[in-house]
Coordinates of C-alpha atoms in Angstrom, one line a residue:
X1414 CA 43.7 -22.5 5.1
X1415 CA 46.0 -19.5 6.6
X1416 CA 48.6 -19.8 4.2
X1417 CA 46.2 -19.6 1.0
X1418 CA 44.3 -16.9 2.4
X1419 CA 47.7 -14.6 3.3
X1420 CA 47.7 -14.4 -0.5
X1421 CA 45.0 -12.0 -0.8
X1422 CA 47.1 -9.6 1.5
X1423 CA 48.7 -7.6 -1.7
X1424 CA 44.9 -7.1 -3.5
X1425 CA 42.8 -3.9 -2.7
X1426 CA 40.2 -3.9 -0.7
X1427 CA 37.4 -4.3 -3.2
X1428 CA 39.3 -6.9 -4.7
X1429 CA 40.3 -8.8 -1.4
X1430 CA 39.1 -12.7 -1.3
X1431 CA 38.0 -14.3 1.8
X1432 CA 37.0 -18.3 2.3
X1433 CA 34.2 -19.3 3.8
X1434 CA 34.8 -20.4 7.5
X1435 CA 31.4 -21.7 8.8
X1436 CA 27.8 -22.0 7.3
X1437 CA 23.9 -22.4 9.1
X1438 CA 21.7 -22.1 7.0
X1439 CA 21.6 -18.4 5.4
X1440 CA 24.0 -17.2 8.0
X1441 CA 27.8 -17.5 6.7
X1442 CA 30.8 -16.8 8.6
X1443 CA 34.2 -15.6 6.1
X1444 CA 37.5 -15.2 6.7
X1445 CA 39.8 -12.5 5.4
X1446 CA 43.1 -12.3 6.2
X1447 CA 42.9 -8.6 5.7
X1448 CA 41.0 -5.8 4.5
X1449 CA 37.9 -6.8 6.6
X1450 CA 34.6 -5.6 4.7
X1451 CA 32.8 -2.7 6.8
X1452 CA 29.1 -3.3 7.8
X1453 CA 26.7 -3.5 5.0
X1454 CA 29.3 -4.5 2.3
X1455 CA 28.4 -6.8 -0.4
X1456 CA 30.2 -9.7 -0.8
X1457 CA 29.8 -12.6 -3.9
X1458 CA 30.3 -15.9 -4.4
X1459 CA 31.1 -16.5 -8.5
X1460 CA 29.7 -19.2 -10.1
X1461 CA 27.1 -20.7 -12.2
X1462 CA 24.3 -19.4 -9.6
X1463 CA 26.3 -16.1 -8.2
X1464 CA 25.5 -16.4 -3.8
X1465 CA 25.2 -13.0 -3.1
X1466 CA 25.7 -11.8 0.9
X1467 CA 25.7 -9.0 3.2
X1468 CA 28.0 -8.5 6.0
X1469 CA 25.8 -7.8 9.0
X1470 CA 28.6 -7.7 11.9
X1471 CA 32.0 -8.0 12.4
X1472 CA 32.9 -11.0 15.0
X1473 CA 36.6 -10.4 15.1
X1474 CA 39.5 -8.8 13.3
X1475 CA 39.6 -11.5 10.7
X1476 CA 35.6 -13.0 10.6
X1477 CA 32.8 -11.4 9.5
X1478 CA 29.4 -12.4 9.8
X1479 CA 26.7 -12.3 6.9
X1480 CA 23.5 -13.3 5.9
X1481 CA 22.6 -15.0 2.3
X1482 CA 20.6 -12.5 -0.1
X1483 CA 20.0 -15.3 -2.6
X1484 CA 19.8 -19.6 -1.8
X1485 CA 23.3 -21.2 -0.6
X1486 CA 22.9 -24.0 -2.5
X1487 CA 26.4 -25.3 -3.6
X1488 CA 28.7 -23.2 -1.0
X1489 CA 30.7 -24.9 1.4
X1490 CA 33.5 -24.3 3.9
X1491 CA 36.5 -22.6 2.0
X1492 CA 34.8 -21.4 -1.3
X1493 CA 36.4 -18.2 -2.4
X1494 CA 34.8 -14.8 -1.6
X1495 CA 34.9 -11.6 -2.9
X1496 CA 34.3 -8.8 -1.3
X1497 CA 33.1 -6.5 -4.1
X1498 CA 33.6 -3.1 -1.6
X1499 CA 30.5 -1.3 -2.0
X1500 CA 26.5 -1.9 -0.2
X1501 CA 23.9 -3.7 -2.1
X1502 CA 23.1 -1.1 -5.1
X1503 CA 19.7 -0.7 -7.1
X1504 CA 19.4 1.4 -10.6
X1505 CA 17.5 4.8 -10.1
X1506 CA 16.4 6.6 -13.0
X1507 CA 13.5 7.3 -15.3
X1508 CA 14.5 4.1 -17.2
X1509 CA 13.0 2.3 -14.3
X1510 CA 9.4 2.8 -15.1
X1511 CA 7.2 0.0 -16.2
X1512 CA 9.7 -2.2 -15.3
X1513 CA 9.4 -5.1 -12.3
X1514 CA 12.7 -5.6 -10.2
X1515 CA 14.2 -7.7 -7.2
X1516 CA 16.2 -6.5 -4.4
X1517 CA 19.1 -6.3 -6.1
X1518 CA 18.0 -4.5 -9.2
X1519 CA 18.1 -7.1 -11.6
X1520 CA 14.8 -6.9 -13.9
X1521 CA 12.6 -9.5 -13.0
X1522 CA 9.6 -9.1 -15.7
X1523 CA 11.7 -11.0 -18.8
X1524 CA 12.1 -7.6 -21.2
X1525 CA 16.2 -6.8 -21.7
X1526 CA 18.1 -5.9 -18.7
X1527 CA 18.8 -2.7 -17.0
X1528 CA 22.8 -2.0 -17.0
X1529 CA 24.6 0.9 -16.7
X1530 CA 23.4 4.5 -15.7
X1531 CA 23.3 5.7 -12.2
X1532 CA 23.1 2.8 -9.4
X1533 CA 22.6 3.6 -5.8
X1534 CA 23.2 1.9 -2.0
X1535 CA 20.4 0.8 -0.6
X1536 CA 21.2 2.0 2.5
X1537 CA 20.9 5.7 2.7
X1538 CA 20.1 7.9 5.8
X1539 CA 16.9 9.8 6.3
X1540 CA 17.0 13.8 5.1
X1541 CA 17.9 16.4 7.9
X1542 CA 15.4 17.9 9.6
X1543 CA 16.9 21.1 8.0
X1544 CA 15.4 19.1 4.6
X1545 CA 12.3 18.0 6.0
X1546 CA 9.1 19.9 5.5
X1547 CA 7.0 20.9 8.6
X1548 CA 4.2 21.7 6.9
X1549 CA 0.8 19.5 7.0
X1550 CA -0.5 19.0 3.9
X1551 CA -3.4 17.4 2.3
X1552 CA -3.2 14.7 -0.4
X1553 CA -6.1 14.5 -2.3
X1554 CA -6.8 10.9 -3.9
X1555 CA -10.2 11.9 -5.8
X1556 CA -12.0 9.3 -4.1
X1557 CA -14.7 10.0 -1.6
X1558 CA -14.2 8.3 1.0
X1559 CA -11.1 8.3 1.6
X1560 CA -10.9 12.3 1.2
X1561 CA -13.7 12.7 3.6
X1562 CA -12.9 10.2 6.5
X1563 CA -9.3 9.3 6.1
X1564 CA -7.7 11.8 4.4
X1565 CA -4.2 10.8 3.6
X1566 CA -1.3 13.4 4.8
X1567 CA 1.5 14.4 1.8
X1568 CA 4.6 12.8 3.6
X1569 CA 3.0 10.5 5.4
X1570 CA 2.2 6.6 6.1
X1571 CA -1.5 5.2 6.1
X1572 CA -2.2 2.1 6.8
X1573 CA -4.5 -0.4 4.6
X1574 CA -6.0 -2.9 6.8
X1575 CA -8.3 -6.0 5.1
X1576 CA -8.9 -9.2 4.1
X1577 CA -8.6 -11.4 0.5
X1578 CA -11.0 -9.8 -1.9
X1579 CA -12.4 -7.1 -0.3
X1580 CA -10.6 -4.5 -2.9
X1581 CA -7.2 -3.9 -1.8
X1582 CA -5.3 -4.3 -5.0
X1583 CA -8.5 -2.8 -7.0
X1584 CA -8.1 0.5 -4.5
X1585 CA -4.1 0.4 -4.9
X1586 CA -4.1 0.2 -8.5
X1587 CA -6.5 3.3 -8.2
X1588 CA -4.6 5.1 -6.4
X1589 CA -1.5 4.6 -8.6
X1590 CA -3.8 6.0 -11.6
X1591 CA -4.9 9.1 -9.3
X1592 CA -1.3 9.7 -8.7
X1593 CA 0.0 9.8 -12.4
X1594 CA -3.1 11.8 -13.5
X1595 CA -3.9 14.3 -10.8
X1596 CA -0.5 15.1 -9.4
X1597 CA 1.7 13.9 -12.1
X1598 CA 3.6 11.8 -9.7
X1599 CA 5.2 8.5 -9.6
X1600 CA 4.0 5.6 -8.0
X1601 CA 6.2 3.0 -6.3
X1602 CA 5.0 -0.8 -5.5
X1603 CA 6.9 -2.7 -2.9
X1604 CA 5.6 -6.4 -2.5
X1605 CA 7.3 -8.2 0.6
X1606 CA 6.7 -11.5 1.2
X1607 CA 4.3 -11.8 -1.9
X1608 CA 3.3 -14.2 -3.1
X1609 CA 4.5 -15.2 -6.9
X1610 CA 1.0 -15.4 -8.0
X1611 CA -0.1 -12.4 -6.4
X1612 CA 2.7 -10.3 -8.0
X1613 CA 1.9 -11.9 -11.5
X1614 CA -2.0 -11.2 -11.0
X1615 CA -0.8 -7.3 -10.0
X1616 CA 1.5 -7.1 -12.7
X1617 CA -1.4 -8.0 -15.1
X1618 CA -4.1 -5.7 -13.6
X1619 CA -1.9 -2.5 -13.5
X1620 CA -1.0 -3.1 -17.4
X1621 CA -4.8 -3.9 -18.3
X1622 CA -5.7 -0.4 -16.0
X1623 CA -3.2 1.2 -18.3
X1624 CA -0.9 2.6 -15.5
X1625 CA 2.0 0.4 -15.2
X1626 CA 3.7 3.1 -17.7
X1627 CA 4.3 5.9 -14.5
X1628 CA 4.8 2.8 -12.1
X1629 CA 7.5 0.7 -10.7
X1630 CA 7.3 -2.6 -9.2
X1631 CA 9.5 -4.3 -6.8
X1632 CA 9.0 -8.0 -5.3
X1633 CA 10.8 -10.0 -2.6
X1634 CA 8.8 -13.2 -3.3
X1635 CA 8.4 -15.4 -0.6
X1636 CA 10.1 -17.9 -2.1
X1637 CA 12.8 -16.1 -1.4
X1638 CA 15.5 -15.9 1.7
X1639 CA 14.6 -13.6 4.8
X1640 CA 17.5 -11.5 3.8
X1641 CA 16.1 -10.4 0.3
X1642 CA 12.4 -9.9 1.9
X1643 CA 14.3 -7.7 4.5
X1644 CA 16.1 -5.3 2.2
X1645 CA 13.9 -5.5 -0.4
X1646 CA 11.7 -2.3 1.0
X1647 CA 14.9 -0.4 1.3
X1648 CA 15.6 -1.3 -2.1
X1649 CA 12.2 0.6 -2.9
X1650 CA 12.7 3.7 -1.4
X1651 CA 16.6 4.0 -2.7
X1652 CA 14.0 4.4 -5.7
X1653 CA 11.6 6.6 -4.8
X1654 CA 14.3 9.4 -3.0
X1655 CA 15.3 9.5 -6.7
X1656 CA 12.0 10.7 -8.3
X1657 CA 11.5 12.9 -4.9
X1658 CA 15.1 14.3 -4.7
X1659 CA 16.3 14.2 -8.2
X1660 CA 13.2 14.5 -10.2
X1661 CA 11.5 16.8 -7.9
X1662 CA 8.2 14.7 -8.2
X1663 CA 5.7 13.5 -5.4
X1664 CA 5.8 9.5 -5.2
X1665 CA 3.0 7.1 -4.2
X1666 CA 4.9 4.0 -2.6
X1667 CA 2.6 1.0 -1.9
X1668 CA 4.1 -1.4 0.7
X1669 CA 2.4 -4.8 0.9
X1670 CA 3.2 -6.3 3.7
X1671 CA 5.0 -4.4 5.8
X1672 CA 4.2 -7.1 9.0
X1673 CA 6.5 -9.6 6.6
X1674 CA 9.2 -6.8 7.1
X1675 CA 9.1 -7.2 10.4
X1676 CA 9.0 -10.8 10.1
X1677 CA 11.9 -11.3 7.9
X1678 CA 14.1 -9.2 10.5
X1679 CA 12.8 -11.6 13.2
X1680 CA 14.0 -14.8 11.1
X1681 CA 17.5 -12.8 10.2
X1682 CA 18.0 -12.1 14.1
X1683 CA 16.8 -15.9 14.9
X1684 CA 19.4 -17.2 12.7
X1685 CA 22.4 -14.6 13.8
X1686 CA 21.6 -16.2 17.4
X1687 CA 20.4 -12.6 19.0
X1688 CA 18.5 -13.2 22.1
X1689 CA 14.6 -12.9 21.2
X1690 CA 12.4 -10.2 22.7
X1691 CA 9.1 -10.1 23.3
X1692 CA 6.8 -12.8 22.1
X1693 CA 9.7 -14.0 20.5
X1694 CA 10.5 -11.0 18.2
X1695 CA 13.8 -9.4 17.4
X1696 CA 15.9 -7.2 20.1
X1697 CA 16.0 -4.6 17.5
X1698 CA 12.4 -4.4 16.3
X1699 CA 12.1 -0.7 16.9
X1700 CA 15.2 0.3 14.9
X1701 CA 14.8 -1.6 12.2
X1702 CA 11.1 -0.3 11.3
X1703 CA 12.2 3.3 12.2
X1704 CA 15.1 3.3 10.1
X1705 CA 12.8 2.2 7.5
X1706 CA 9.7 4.4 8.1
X1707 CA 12.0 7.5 8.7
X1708 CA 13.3 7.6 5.2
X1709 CA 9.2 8.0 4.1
X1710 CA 8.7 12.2 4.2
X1711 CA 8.6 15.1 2.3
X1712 CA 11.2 17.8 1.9
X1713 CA 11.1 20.6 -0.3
X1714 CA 11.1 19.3 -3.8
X1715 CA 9.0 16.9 -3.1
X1716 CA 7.0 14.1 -1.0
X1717 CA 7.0 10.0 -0.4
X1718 CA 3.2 9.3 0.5
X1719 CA 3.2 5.5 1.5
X1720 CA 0.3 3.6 1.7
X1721 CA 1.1 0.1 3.6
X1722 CA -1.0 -3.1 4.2
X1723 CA -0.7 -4.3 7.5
X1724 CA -1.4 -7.7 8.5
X1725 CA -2.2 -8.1 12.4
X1726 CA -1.5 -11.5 13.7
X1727 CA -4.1 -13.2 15.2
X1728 CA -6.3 -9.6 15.5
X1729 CA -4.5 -9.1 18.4
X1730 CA -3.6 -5.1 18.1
X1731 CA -1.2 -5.3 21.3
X1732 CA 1.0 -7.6 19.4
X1733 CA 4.6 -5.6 19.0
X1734 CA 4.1 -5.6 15.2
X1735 CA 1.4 -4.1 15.3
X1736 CA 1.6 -1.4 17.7
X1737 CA 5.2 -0.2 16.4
X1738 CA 3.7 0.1 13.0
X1739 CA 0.6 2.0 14.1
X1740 CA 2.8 4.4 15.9
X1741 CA 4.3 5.4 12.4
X1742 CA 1.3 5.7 11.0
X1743 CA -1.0 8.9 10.0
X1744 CA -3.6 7.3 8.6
X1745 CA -5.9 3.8 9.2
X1746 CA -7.9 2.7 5.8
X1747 CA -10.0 -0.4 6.9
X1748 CA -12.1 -2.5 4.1
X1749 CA -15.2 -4.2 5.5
X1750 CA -16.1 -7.6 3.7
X1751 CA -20.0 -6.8 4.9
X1752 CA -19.8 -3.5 2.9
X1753 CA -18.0 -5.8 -0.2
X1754 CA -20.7 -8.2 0.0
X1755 CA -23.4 -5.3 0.4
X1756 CA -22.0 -4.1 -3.6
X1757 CA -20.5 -0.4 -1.7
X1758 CA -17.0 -0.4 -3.2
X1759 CA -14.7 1.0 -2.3
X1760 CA -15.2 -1.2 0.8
X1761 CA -14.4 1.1 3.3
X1762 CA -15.7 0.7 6.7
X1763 CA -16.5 4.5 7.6
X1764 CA -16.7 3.9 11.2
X1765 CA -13.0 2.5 11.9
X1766 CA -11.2 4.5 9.3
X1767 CA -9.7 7.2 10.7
X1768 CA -6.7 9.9 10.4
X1769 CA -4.4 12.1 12.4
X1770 CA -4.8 14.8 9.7
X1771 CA -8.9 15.3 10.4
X1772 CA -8.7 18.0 12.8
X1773 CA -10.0 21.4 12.2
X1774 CA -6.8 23.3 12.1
X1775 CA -5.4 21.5 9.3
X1776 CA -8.2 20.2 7.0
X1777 CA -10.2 23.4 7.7
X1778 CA -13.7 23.6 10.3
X1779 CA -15.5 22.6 7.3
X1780 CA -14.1 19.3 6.5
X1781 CA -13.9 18.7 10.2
X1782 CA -17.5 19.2 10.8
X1783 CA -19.3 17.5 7.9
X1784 CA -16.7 13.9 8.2
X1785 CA -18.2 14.0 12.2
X1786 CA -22.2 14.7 10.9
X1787 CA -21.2 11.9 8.6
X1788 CA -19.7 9.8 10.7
X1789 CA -22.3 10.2 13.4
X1790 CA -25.1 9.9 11.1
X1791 CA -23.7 5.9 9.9
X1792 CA -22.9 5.6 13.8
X1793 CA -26.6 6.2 14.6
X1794 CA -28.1 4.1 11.6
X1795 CA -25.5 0.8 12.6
X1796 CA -27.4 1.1 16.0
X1797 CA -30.7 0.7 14.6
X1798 CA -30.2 -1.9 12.8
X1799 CA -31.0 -4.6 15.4
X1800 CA -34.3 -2.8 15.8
X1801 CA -35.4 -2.4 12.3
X1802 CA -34.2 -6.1 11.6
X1803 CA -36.8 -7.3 14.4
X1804 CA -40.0 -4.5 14.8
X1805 CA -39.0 -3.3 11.0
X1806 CA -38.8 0.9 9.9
X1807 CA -42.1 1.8 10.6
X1808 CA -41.7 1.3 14.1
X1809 CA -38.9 4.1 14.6
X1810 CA -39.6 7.7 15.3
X1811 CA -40.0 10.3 12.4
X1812 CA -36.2 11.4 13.2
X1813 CA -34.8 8.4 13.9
X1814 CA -36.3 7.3 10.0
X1815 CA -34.8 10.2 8.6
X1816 CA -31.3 9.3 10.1
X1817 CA -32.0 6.2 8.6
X1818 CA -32.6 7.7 5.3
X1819 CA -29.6 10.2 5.5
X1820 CA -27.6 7.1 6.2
X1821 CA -28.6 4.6 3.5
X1822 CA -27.9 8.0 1.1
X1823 CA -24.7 8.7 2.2
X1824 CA -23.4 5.0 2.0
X1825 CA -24.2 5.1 -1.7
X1826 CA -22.9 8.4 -2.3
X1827 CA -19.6 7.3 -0.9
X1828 CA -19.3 4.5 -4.1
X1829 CA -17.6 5.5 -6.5
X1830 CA -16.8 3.8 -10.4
X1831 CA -13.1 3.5 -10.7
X1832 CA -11.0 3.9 -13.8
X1833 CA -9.5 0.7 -13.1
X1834 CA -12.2 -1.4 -13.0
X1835 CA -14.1 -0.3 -16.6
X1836 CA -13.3 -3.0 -18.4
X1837 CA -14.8 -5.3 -15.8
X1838 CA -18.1 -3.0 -14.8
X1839 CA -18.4 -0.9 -17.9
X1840 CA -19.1 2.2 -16.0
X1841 CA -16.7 5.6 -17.2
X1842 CA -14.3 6.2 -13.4
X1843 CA -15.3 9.1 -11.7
X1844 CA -12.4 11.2 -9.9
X1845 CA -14.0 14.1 -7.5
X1846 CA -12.9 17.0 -6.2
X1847 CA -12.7 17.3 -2.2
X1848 CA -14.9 20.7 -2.7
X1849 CA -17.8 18.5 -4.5
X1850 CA -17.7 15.3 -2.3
X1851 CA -18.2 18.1 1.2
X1852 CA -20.8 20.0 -0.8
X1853 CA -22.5 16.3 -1.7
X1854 CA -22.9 15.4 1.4
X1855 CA -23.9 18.4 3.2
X1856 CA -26.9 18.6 0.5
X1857 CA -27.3 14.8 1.5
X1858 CA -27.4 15.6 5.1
X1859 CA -29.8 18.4 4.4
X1860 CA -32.2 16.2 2.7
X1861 CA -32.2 18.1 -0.5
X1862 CA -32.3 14.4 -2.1
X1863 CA -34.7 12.6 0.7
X1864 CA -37.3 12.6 -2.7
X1865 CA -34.5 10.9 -4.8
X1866 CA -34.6 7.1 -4.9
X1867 CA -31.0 5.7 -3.1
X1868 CA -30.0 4.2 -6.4
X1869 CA -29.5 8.0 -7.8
X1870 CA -27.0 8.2 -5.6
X1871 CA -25.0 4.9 -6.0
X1872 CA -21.6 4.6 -8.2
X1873 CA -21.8 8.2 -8.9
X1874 CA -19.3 10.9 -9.1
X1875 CA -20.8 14.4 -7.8
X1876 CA -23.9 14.4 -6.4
X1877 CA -25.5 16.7 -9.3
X1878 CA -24.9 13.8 -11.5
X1879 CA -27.8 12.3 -9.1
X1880 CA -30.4 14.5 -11.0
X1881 CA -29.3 12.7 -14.6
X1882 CA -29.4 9.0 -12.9
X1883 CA -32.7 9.5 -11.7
X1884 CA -34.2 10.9 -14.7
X1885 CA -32.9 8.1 -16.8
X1886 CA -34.1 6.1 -14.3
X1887 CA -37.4 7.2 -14.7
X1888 CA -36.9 6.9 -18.2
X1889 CA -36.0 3.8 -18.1
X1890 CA -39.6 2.7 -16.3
X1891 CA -41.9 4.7 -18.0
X1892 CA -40.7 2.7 -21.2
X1893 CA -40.9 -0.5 -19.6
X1894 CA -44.6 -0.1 -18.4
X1895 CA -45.8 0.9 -21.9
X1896 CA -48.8 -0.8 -23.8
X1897 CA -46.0 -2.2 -26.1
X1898 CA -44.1 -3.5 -23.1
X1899 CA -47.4 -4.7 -21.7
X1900 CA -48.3 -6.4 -25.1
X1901 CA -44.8 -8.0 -25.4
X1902 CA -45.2 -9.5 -21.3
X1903 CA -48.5 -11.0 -22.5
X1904 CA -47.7 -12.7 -25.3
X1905 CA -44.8 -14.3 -23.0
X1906 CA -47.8 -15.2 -20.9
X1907 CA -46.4 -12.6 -18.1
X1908 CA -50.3 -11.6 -16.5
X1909 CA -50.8 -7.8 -16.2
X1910 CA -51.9 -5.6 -13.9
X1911 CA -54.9 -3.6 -15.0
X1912 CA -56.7 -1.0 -13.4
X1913 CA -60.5 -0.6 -13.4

């Protein structure tokens, strides 16, 4: 083997070819006899199904060690390698929108391929601190709940915590709408570890929602090696420091699921043979989801908001997962499957959601003091719901009823009709101001609308538009208890009411 390889001495370095020496499953061991790739480099296996690999350390002055991006199906000891002298690259550019990818740029939803243009490393350090913004800012989603009780900082990381079918997706693609109309940003999805059908069913909705236009889509399936689902997110925000750096536009990037980040870099350490940590994750856990959080801020042209789904094993919130990613985070969105099952979409669980960024000094006193009369109000109604389930509401207090009355009018206020859901509900989405959801609820929690049936108030946008509901609401009975209504229920044999 040494004297064939001694004949890639005279090539250049992007150009040298290496053998392979070893292979375990995705981890690969090459030889070069000089010209050893640095850290990071791409190297390729040509053939009918390219094997595509990244050198992840350097074992001696001839071997380097890498991990498969793509299945090794077909390599063997001593297949030629190239090593192509440059990182994994991704295409940045407006040309990307609409478009689905994989981690190494190649377009993944069957329209003509993306050559040419600009391509970048997927690697790239976070900006400066001399870059960085330290300014806390507000970003405003236009739905209610969330801009009340979780309000989601411009720069920052919030966390989307939930089950299947409680609304994630339908509250992502939302978002994403929000985004291109409101702050005529882009919005950036990042699936890792998704499933295929989930990714096709996403795909779908966005295009049906009409947003898939300002949107780009990334997927390492899970399908697919722990290598791709590891650099796949990286991949993603090579991306979205183009809009914010180049483009000088604010970018929404959804990350589902950044617990099968983590879990990808603990399958890529298990295979390299590094010593596991604790409860069996990898020694480098920390760094690897810092280097990738870090790159997630704002700077002075513009702003990477992430909103990521994070899957806690077990519900156990003292796994290491879990508690590095909440320390990165600004921002906890929880969906309760009682509240989707109780028809209040979005399904957010006002109790538990919180964020760092609801304190008086930056939201203003305002904000601050009507999300805790909220919040305290729902608090105080959850603990009488044991008693009015066993003595019913009569027997409460005159206060405590009111509380419960407040309660019941918030909870519907806080629904909201979504543009991406019209064509299944047939309701017109609602997008509202922070100013008119505070000014809603303090009338709420004033009982300007304690004479107002709770239906006024649900799947609304502002709370003036409570007025209208009810009146066609009234409306709407008056006309059904008319003598021709009457005549029409008795001749369906429906007996009547009659008085005197």
């Amino acid at each position: 083997m040494t004297a064939s390889l001694k004949t890639a001495a005279h090539l250049p370095l992007a150009l040298a070819r290496g053998r392979v020496a070893s292979l375990r499953s995705s981890v690969v061991d090459v030889w070069f006899a000089t010209g050893l790739p640095e850290l990071n480099t791409q190297l390729k296996v040509v053939g009918e199904q390219p094997i595509i690999m990244e050198v992840v350390s350097q074992v001696d002055e001839h071997i380097v060690r890498c991990i498969a991006l793509t299945p090794t199906s077909g390599l063997a000891r001593g297949s030629e390698v190239i090593n192509t002298g440059h990182p994994i690259e991704v295409p940045v550019g407006d040309r990307l929108l609409g478009r689905v990818f994989d981690v190494f740029g190649h377009a993944i939803d069957g329209k003509e391929p993306v050559e040419g243009g600009e391509w970048r490393s997927i690697h790239q350090a976070p900006p400066p601190i001399t870059r960085q913004s330290t300014q806390s800012e507000i970003l405003t989603t236009g739905i209610k709940a969330i801009d009340l009780l979780a309000p989601l900082e411009r720069g920052g990381k919030a966390g989307l915590f939930g089950g299947a079918g409680v609304g994630k997706t339908v509250l992502i693609t939302e978002m994403i709408h929000n985004m291109v109309s409101q702050h005529e940003g882009i919005s950036l999805f990042c699936g890792i570890g998704e499933r295929n059908r989930e990714a096709e069913e996403l795909y779908q909705e966005m295009q049906d929602a009409g947003v898939l236009d300002n949107t780009v889509m990334l997927f390492g399936q899970m399908n697919e090696p722990p290598g791709a689902r590891l650099r796949v997110g990286h991949a993603a925000l090579t991306m979205a420091e183009y809009f914010r750096d180049d483009a000088q536009l604010d970018v929404l990037l959804l990350v589902d699921n950044v617990f099968r980040f983590i879990q990808a870099g603990q399958e890529v350490s298990g295979l390299m043979g590094r010593l596991p940590s604790r409860v069996g994750y990898q020694p480098t856990l920390g760094t690897e989801l810092s280097q990738f959080q870090e790159r997630i801020t704002n700077t002075g042209t513009g702003a990477i908001t992430s909103v990521q789904a994070v899957y806690v094993p077990a519900d156990d919130f003292t796994d290491p997962a879990a508690v590095h990613a909440f320390g990165h985070l600004s921002a906890s969105i929880v969906l309760s499957r009682k509240r989707a099952s109780e028809g209040l979409y979005p399904a957010l669980d006002p109790l538990q959601s919180n964020s760092k960024m609801l304190s008086p000094h930056i939201v203003g006193d305002r904000h601050y003091q009507t999300a805790r009369a909220v919040r305290s109000t729902l608090a105080a109604y959850e603990d009488l719901k044991d008693i009015i389930a066993m003595l019913g509401i009569e027997e409460l207090s005159e206060r405590d009823r009111q509380t419960v009355r407040q309660a019941r009018r918030l909870e519907r206020f806080l629904t909201q009709p979504f543009f991406s859901t019209e064509q299944f509900t047939g309701k017109a989405g609602k997008r509202v101001p922070l100013e008119e959801t505070l000014a809603g609820c303090d009338r709420i929690l004033n009982d300007e609308f304690a004479d107002y049936s709770e239906q006024a108030l649900y799947m609304i946008g502002t709370v003036s538009e409570a007025a209208t509901k009810s009146l066609a609401d009234s409306t709407e009975a008056a006309l059904s208890a008319s003598p021709d209504s009457e005549t029409d229920a008795e001749t369906n044999g429906v007996p009547q009411h009659q008085e005197g």
